[in-house]
Every structure is written in structure tokens, then in C-alpha cells.
């Protein structure tokens, strides 16, 4: 039984699937960014300034620590961007889910109305058959 909402339901389902894949991608990107930030902090915690040695070694160690701080800042920005994207994708997914559920509900309501109409027609036909049978028996 075809419903006038069936093409819309299929379209909304595709949109929902696309939004779900985008949300999964955003979640993966967020997880990856978080892992990179944690690794950058861990690497920084293992870096130390030399207590002895030449000025060149001290300058090199300072430059490495500074570079690690820049890496951490970059990872923090990436994490914030990933969080923002995840929020956007979650909202997009929620809207797509609501649209899909609306049209799915309308499709079910239309099918139920059609089934009710068919049952009413069957009941009328049975009443008519019963009436015709009764008239034959009384004649």
C-alpha cells in the first residue's frame, strides 16, 4: 500500500542517515583532538630544562618546550573547533530525527486511516451480503 508520504519519509531517512554519519565523524574528530591534546601535555610533562651543560643545550631545550606549548595551543584550538562542530552536528541530527519522525507519523496515520476505510467497506459489504441472504431466505 503506497502512501503519499512514502517518498518524503525516504528522503528524510536519507537526510537522517547523512546527519548521523556527520555526527559520528564529528565525534571521532573530537576524540582524536582530545587524544592529541593529552599526548601533547604528556610530552610536555616529560620535558625538562638541563641543570648543567652549555647555553646551547639550554636554548635548545627552551625552544623545544616553547614549541610544545605552541603545539598544545594548536591542539586546544582544534579541540574547541571539534567541540563546536560536534554541537552543530548533534543539532542537525536532532532536527533530522524530528523531521523523519513527523513524516513517519503522518505516514502511519494515513495507513491507519486507509485500513479503517477498508474495514468499514468490508463491514458494509458483509452487511449487504447478510441482508441479501436474509431476503432470499424469507422469500
PDB file of C-alpha atoms in Angstrom, residues 20-82:
ATOM      1  CA  UNK A  20      24.114  10.538  11.703  1.00  0.00           C
ATOM      2  CA  UNK A  21      27.284   9.886   9.680  1.00  0.00           C
ATOM      3  CA  UNK A  22      28.290  13.540  10.104  1.00  0.00           C
ATOM      4  CA  UNK A  23      27.720  13.281  13.864  1.00  0.00           C
ATOM      5  CA  UNK A  24      29.816  10.125  14.050  1.00  0.00           C
ATOM      6  CA  UNK A  25      32.572  11.901  12.112  1.00  0.00           C
ATOM      7  CA  UNK A  26      32.383  14.886  14.455  1.00  0.00           C
ATOM      8  CA  UNK A  27      32.563  12.574  17.483  1.00  0.00           C
ATOM      9  CA  UNK A  28      35.609  10.840  16.006  1.00  0.00           C
ATOM     10  CA  UNK A  29      37.280  14.187  15.275  1.00  0.00           C
ATOM     11  CA  UNK A  30      36.588  15.330  18.836  1.00  0.00           C
ATOM     12  CA  UNK A  31      38.040  12.148  20.272  1.00  0.00           C
ATOM     13  CA  UNK A  32      41.103  12.434  18.056  1.00  0.00           C
ATOM     14  CA  UNK A  33      41.656  16.080  19.015  1.00  0.00           C
ATOM     15  CA  UNK A  34      41.301  15.223  22.689  1.00  0.00           C
ATOM     16  CA  UNK A  35      43.832  12.392  22.359  1.00  0.00           C
ATOM     17  CA  UNK A  36      46.304  14.671  20.571  1.00  0.00           C
ATOM     18  CA  UNK A  37      45.962  17.293  23.297  1.00  0.00           C
ATOM     19  CA  UNK A  38      46.519  14.706  26.021  1.00  0.00           C
ATOM     20  CA  UNK A  39      49.603  13.384  24.221  1.00  0.00           C
ATOM     21  CA  UNK A  40      50.954  16.922  23.848  1.00  0.00           C
ATOM     22  CA  UNK A  41      50.522  17.533  27.581  1.00  0.00           C
ATOM     23  CA  UNK A  42      52.180  14.208  28.318  1.00  0.00           C
ATOM     24  CA  UNK A  43      55.145  15.060  26.097  1.00  0.00           C
ATOM     25  CA  UNK A  44      55.455  18.427  27.813  1.00  0.00           C
ATOM     26  CA  UNK A  45      55.483  16.765  31.220  1.00  0.00           C
ATOM     27  CA  UNK A  46      58.481  14.662  30.153  1.00  0.00           C
ATOM     28  CA  UNK A  47      60.492  17.697  29.025  1.00  0.00           C
ATOM     29  CA  UNK A  48      62.911  19.225  31.474  1.00  0.00           C
ATOM     30  CA  UNK A  49      65.426  22.021  31.381  1.00  0.00           C
ATOM     31  CA  UNK A  50      69.024  20.928  31.775  1.00  0.00           C
ATOM     32  CA  UNK A  51      70.648  21.893  35.055  1.00  0.00           C
ATOM     33  CA  UNK A  52      74.122  21.572  33.670  1.00  0.00           C
ATOM     34  CA  UNK A  53      75.695  21.984  30.294  1.00  0.00           C
ATOM     35  CA  UNK A  54      76.182  24.626  27.693  1.00  0.00           C
ATOM     36  CA  UNK A  55      73.966  27.581  26.921  1.00  0.00           C
ATOM     37  CA  UNK A  56      73.218  25.990  23.546  1.00  0.00           C
ATOM     38  CA  UNK A  57      71.652  22.944  25.223  1.00  0.00           C
ATOM     39  CA  UNK A  58      69.615  25.224  27.472  1.00  0.00           C
ATOM     40  CA  UNK A  59      68.461  27.317  24.497  1.00  0.00           C
ATOM     41  CA  UNK A  60      67.561  24.183  22.545  1.00  0.00           C
ATOM     42  CA  UNK A  61      65.563  22.755  25.483  1.00  0.00           C
ATOM     43  CA  UNK A  62      63.787  26.086  25.935  1.00  0.00           C
ATOM     44  CA  UNK A  63      62.925  26.183  22.226  1.00  0.00           C
ATOM     45  CA  UNK A  64      61.540  22.635  22.397  1.00  0.00           C
ATOM     46  CA  UNK A  65      59.383  23.499  25.402  1.00  0.00           C
ATOM     47  CA  UNK A  66      58.160  26.639  23.640  1.00  0.00           C
ATOM     48  CA  UNK A  67      57.339  24.602  20.518  1.00  0.00           C
ATOM     49  CA  UNK A  68      55.445  22.103  22.682  1.00  0.00           C
ATOM     50  CA  UNK A  69      53.431  24.945  24.212  1.00  0.00           C
ATOM     51  CA  UNK A  70      52.549  26.112  20.699  1.00  0.00           C
ATOM     52  CA  UNK A  71      51.525  22.562  19.821  1.00  0.00           C
ATOM     53  CA  UNK A  72      49.310  22.471  22.897  1.00  0.00           C
ATOM     54  CA  UNK A  73      47.669  25.776  21.923  1.00  0.00           C
ATOM     55  CA  UNK A  74      47.039  24.452  18.425  1.00  0.00           C
ATOM     56  CA  UNK A  75      45.571  21.230  19.853  1.00  0.00           C
ATOM     57  CA  UNK A  76      43.331  23.265  22.174  1.00  0.00           C
ATOM     58  CA  UNK A  77      42.048  25.304  19.227  1.00  0.00           C
ATOM     59  CA  UNK A  78      41.465  22.114  17.259  1.00  0.00           C
ATOM     60  CA  UNK A  79      39.607  20.637  20.231  1.00  0.00           C
ATOM     61  CA  UNK A  80      37.398  23.715  20.544  1.00  0.00           C
ATOM     62  CA  UNK A  81      36.633  23.601  16.824  1.00  0.00           C
ATOM     63  CA  UNK A  82      35.804  19.896  17.073  1.00  0.00           C
TER      64      UNK A  82
END
